[in-house]
Coordinates of N, CA and C and ligand atoms in Angstrom, one line a residue:
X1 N 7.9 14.8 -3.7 CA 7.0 14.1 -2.8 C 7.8 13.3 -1.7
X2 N 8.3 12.1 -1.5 CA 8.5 11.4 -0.6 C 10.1 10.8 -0.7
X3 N 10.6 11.2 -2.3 CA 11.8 11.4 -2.2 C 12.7 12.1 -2.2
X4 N 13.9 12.5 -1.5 CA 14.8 13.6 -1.9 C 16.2 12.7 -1.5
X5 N 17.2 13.6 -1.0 CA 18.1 13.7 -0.4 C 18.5 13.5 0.8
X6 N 18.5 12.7 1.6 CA 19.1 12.7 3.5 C 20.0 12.3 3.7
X7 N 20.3 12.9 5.0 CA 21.4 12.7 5.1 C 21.3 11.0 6.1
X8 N 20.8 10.5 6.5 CA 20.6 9.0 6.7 C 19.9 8.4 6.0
X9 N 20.6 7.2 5.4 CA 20.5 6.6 5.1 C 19.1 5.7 5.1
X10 N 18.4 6.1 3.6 CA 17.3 5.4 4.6 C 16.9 3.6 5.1
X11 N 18.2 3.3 4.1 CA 18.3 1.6 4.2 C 19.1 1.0 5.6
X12 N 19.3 1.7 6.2 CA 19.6 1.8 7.3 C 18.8 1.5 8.8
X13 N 17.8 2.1 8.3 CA 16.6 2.1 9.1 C 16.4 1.3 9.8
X14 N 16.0 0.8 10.6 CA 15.0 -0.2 10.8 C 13.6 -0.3 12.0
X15 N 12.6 -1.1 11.2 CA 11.4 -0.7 12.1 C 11.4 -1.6 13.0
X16 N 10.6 -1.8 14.1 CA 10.5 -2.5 14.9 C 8.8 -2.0 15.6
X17 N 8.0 -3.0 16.0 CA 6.6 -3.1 16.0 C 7.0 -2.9 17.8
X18 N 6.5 -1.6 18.0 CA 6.4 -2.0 19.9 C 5.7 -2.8 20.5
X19 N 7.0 -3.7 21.5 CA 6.0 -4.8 22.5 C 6.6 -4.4 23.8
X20 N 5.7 -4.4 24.8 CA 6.4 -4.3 25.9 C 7.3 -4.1 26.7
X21 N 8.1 -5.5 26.0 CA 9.0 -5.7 26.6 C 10.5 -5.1 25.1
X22 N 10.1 -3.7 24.8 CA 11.1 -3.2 23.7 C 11.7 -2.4 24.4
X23 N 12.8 -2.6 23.5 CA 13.9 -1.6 24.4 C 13.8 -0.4 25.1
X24 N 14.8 -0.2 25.9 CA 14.1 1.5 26.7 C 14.0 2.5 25.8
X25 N 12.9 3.1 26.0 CA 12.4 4.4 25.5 C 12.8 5.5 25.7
X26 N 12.6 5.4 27.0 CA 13.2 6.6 28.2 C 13.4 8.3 27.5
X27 N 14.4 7.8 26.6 CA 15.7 9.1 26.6 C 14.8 9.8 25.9
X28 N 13.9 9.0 25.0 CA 13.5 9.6 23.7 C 13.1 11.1 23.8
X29 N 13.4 12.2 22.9 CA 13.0 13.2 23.1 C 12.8 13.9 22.0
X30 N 11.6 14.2 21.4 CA 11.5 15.0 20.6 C 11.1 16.3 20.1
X31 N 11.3 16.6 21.8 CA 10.8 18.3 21.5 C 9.6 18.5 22.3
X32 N 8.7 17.9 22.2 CA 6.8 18.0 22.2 C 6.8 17.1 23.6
X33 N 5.9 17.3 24.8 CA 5.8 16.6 25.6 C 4.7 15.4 25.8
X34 N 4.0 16.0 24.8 CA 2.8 15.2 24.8 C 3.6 13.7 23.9
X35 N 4.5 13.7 23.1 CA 4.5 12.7 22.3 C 5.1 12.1 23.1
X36 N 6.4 12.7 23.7 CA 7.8 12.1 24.5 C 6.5 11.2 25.4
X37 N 5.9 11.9 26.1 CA 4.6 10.8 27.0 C 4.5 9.5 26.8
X38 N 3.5 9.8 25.6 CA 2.7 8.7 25.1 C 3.5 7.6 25.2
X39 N 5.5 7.8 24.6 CA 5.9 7.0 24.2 C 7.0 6.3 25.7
X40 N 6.6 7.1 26.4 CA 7.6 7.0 27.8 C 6.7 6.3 28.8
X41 N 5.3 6.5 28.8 CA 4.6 6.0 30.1 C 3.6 4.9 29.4
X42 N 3.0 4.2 30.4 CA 2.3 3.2 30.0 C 1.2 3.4 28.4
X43 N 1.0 4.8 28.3 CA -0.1 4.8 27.5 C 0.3 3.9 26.0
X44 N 1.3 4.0 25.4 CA 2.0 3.4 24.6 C 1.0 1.9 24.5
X45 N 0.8 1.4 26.2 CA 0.9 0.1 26.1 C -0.8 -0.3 26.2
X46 N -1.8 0.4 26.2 CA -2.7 0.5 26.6 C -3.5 0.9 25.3
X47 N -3.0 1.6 24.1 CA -3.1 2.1 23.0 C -3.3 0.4 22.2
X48 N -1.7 -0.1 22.0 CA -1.8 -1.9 22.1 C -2.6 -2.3 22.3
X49 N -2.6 -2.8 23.8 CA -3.8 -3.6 24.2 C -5.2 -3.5 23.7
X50 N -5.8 -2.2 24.0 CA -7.4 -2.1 23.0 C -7.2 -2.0 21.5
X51 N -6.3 -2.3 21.2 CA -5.7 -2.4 19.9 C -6.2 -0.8 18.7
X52 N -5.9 0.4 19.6 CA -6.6 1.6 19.1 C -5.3 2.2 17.9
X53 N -4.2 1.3 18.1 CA -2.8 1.9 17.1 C -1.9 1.1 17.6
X54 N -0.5 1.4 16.1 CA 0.3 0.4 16.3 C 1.5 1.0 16.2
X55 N 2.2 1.3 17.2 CA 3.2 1.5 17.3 C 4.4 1.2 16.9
X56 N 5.3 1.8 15.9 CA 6.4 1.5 15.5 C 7.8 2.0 15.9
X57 N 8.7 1.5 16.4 CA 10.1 2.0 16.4 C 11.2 1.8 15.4
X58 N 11.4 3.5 15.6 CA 12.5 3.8 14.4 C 14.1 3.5 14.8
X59 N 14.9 2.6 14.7 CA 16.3 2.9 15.0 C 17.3 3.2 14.4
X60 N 18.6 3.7 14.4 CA 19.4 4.1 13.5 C 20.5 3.4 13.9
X61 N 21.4 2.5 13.1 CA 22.6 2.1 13.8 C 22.2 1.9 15.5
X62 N 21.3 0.8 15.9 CA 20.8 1.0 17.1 C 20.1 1.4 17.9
X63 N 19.9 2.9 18.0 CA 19.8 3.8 18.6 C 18.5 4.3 18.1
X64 N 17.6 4.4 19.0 CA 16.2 4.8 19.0 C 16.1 6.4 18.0
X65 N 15.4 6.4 17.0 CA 15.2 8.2 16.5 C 14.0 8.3 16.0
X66 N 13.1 7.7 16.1 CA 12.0 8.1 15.8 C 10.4 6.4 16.0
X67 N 9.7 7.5 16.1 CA 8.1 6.3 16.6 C 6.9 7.0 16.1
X68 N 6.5 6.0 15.3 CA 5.1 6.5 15.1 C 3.7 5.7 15.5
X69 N 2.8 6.2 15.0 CA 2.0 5.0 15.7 C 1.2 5.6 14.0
X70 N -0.2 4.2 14.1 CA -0.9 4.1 12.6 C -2.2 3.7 13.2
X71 N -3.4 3.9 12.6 CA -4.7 3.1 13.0 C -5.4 3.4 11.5
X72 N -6.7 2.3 11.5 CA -7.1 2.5 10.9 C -8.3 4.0 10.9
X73 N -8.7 4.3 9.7 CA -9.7 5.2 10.1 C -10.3 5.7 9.0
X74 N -11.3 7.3 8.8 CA -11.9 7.0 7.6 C -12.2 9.3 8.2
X75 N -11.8 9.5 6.6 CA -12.2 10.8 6.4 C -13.3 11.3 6.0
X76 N -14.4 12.0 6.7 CA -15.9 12.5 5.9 C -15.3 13.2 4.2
X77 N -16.8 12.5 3.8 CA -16.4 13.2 2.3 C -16.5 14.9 1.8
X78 N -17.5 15.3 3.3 CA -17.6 17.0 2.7 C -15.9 17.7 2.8
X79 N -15.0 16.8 3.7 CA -13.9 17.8 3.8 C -12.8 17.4 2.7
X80 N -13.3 16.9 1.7 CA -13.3 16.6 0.5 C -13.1 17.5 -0.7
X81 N -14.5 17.9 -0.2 CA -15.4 18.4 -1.5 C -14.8 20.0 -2.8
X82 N -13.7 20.5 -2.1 CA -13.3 21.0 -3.2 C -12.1 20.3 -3.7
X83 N -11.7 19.0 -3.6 CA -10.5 18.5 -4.0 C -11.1 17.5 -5.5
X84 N -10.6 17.9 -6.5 CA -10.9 17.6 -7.9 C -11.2 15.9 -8.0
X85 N -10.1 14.9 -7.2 CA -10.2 13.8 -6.8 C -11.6 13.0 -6.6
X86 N -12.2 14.0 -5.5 CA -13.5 14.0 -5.0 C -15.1 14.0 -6.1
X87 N -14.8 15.0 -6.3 CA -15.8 15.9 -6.8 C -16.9 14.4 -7.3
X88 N -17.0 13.9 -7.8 CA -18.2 12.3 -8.2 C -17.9 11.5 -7.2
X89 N -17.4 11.8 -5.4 CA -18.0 10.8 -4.3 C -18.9 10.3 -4.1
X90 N -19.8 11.7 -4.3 CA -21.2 11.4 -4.4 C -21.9 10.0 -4.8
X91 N -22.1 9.9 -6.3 CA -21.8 8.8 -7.0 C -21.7 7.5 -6.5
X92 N -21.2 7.1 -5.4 CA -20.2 6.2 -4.8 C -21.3 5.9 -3.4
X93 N -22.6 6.7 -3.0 CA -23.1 6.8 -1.7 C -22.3 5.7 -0.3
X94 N -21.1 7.1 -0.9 CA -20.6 7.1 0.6 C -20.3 7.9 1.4
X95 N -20.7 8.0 2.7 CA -20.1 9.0 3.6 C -18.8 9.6 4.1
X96 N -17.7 8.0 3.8 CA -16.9 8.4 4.5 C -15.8 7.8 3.0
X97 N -14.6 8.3 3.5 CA -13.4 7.3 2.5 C -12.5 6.7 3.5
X98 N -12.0 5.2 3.5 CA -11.4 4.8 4.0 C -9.6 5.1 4.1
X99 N -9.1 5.4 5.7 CA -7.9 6.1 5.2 C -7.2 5.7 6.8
X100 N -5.8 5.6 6.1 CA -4.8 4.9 7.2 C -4.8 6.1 8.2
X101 N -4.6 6.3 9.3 CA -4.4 7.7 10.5 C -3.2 7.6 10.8
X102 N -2.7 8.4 10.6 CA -1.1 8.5 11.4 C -1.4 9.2 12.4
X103 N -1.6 9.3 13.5 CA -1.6 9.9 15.0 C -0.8 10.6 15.5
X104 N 0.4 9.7 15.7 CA 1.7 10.0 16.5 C 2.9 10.1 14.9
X105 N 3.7 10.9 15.1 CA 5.0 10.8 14.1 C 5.6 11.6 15.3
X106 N 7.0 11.5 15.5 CA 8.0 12.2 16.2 C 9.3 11.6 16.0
X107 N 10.4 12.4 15.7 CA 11.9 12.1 15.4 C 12.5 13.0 16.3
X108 N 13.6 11.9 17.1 CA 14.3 12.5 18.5 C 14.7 13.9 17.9
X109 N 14.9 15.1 18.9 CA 15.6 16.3 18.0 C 16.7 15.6 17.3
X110 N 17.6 15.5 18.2 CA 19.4 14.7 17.6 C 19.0 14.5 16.1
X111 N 17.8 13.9 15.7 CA 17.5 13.4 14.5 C 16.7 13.9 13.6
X112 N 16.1 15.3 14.3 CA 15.3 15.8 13.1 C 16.3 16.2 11.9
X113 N 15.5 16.9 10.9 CA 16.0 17.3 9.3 C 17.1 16.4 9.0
X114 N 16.7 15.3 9.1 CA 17.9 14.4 8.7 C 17.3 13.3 7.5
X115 N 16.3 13.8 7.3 CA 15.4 12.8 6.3 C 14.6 11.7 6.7
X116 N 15.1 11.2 7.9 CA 14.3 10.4 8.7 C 12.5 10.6 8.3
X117 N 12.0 11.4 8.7 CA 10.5 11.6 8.5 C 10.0 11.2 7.5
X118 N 10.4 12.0 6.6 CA 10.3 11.8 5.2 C 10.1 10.0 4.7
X119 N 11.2 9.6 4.9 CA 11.7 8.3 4.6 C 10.4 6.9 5.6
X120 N 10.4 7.7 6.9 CA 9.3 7.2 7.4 C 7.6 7.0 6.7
X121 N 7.5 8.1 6.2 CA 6.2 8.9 5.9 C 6.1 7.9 4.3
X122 N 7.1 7.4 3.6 CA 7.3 6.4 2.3 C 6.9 5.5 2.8
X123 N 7.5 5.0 4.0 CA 7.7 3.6 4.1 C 5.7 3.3 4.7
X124 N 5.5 4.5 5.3 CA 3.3 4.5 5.1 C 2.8 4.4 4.3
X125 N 3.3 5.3 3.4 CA 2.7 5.2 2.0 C 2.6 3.9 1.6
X126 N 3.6 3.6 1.1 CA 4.3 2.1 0.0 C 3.3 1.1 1.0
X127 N 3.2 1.3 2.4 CA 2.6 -0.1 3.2 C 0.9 0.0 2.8
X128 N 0.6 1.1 2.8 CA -0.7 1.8 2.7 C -0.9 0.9 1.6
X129 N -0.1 1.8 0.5 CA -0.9 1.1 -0.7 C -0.8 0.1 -1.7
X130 N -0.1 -0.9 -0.4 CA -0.2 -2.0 -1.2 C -1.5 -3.1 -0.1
X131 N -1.8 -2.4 1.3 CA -2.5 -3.2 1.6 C -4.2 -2.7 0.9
X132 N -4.3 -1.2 0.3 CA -5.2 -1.0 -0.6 C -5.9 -2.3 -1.4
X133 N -5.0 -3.1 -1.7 CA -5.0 -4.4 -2.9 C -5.8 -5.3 -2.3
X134 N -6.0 -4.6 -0.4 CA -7.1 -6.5 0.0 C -8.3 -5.7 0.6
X135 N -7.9 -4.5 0.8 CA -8.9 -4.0 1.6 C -8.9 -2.5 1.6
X136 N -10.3 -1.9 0.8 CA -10.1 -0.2 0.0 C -9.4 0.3 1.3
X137 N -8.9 1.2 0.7 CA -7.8 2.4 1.7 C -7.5 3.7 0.6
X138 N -8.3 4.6 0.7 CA -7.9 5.9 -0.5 C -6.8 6.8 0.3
X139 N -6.6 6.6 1.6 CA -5.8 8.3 2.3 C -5.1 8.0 3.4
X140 N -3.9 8.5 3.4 CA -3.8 8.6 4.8 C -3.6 10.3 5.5
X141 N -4.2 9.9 6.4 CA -4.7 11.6 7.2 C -3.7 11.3 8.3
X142 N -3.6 13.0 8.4 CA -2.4 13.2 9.8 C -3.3 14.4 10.5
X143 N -3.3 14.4 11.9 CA -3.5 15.7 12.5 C -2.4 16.4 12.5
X144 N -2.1 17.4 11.9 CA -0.7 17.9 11.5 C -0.8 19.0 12.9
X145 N 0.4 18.7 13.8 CA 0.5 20.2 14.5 C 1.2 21.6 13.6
X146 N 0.9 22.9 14.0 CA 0.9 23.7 13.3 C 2.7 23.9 12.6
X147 N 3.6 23.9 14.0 CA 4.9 23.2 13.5 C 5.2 22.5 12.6
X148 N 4.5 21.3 11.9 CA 4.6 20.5 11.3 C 4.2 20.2 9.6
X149 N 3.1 21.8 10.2 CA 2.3 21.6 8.5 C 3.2 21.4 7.1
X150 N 4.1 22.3 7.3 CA 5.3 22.8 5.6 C 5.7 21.9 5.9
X151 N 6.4 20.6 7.3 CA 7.1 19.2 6.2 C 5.7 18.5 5.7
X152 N 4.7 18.2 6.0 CA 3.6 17.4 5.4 C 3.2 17.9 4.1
X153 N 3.5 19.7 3.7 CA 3.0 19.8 2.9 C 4.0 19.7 1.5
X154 N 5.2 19.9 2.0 CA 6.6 19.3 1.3 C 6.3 17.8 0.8
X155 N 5.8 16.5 1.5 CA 5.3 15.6 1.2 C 3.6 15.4 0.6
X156 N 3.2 16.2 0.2 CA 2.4 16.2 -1.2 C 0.8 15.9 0.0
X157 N 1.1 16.3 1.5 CA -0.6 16.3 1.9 C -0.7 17.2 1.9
X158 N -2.3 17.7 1.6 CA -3.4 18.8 1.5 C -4.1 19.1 2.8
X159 N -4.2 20.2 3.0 CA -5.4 20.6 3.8 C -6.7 20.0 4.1
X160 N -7.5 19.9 4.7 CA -8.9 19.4 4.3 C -9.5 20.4 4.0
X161 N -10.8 20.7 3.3 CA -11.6 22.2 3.4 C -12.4 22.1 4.7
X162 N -12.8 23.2 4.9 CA -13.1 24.1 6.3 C -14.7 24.8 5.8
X163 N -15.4 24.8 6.3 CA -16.4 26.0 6.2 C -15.7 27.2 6.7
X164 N -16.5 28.3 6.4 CA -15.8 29.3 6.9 C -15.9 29.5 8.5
X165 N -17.3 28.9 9.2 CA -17.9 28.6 10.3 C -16.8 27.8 11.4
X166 N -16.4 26.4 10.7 CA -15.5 25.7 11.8 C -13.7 26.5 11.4
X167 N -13.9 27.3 10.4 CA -12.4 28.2 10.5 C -12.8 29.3 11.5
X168 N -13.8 29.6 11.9 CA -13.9 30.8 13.0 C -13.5 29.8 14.4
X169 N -14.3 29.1 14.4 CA -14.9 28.2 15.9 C -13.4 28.0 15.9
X170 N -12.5 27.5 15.6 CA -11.0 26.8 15.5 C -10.0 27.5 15.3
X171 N -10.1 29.1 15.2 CA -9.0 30.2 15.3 C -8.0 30.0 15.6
X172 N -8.0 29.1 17.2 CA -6.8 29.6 18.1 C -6.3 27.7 18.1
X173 N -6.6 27.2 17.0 CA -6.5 25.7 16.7 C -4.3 25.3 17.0
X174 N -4.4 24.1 17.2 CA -3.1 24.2 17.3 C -2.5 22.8 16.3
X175 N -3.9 22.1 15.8 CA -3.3 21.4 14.6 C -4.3 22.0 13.8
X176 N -4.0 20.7 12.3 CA -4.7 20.9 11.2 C -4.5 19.4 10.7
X177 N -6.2 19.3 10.0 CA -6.2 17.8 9.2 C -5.7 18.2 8.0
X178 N -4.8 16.8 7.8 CA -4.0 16.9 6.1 C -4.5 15.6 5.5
X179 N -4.3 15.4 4.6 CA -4.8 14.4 3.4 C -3.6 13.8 2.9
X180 N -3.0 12.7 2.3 CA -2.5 12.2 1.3 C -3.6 11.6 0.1
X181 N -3.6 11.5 -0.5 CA -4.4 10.7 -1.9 C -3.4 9.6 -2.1
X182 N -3.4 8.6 -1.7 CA -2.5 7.4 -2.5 C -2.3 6.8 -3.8
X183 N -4.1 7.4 -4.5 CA -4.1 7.2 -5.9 C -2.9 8.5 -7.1
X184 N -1.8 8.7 -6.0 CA -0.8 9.9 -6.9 C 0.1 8.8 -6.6
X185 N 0.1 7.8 -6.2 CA 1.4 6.8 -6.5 C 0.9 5.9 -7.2
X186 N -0.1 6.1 -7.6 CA -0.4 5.0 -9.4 C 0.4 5.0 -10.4
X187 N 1.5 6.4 -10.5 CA 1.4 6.4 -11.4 C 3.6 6.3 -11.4
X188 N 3.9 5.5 -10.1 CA 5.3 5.6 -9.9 C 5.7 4.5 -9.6
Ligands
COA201 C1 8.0 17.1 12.1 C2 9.0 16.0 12.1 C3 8.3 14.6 12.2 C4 9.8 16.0 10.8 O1 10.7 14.9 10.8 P1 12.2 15.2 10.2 O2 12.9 13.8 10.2 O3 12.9 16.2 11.0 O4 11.9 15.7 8.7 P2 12.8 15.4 7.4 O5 14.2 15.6 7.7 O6 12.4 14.1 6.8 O7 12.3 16.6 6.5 C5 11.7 16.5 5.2 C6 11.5 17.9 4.7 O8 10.6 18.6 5.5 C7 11.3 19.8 6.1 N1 10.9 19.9 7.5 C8 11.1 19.0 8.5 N2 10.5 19.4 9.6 C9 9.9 20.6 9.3 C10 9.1 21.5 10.0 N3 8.9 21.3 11.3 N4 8.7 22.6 9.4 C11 9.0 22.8 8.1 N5 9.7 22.0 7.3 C12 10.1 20.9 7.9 C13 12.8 19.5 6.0 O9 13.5 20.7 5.9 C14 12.8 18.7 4.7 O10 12.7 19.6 3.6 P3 13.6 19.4 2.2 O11 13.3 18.0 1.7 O12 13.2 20.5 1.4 O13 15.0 19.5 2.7 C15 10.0 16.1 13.3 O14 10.7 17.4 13.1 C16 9.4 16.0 14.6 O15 9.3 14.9 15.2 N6 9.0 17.2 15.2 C17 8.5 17.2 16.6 C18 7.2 16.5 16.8 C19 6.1 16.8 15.7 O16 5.8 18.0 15.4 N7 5.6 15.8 15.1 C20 4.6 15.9 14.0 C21 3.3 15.7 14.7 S1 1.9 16.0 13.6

């Protein structure tokens, strides 16, 4: 799941909550343009402001390697409904389950496969579910781009189910919703 091997250090880390006035961004590059954006031009700061996500910076020894951003949010229960977890939501008359959103995840190239992600993706979890304790939180969901699916699914998120209908309409799709269950760290 969320631990292995890296080659950084993950105590090393350190987060830092983006404000404005945080260090330059600039260089950051992780491949994807849309993310390098978000995190290069105002939108970053406008995201803040209406308070729609919370942006975090990753540094290593310094040096910027990775940002994600988090919101709250909440997954329908039919895309649920073949996951064993689920199966008595019903029960519960609820429509939705409450669940942390990861939005943005990106690690500079220089820094990918370096464990970084991974180590990021714990340090959600562990935050997730200990704020579960004041206020329900069952999942955190990622729009996984299709690049990205096998590391999320290496860290123990699921697919959502699909009708067979929105797997037609969404063919030429370029992400996919994933799931964590946080009730699988009950027991570690
Ligand atoms: C996807 C991304 C966040 C992964 O971060 P990372 O720091 O490189 O990942 P890690 O080194 O922690 O990798 C953890 C495991 O996932 C694997 N992995 C990492 N990226 C992968 C990918 N794109 N495809 C398949 N497996 C991947 C690693 O090999 C490693 O496996 P192992 O434990 O068996 O050795 C990073 O590559 C990235 O920012 N990519 C560009 C932007 C992007 O796609 N972001 C995701 C948006 S949903």
């Amino acid at each position: 799941m969320f631990d292995s091997l890296s080659e950084v250090e993950p105590l090393d880390l350190n987060f830092e909550q983006y404000k404005t006035e945080s260090r330059s961004v600039d260089s950051f590059d992780c491949g994807n343009v849309e993310l390098n954006d978000f995190l290069c031009t105002e939108e970053v700061g406008k995201y803040e402001k209406e308070l729609l996500g919370r942006t975090w910076l990753v540094f290593y020894k310094g040096v910027l390697v990775a940002y994600y951003t988090i919101s709250n949010g909440s997954l329908r229960i039919e895309y649920l409904k073949c996951h064993r977890g689920f199966s008595n939501a019903g029960e519960y008359h609820i429509d939705t389950i409450p669940s942390l959103i990861v939005g943005r995840l990106a690690v500079d190239k220089k820094w990918q496969y370096k464990g970084i992600g991974r180590t990021i993706m714990a340090k959600i979890a562990a935050q997730a579910y200990e704020s579960s304790e004041t206020a329900g939180l069952r999942l955190i969901v990622v729009q996984a781009k299709n690049d990205a699916i096998n590391f999320y699914e290496k860290l123990g998120f699921i697919p959502v189910f699909e009708t067979s209908k929105e797997k037609k309409r969404i063919k030429n799709r370029h992400t996919r919703t994933m799931f964590f269950d946080l009730l699988a760290l009950d027991d570690i």
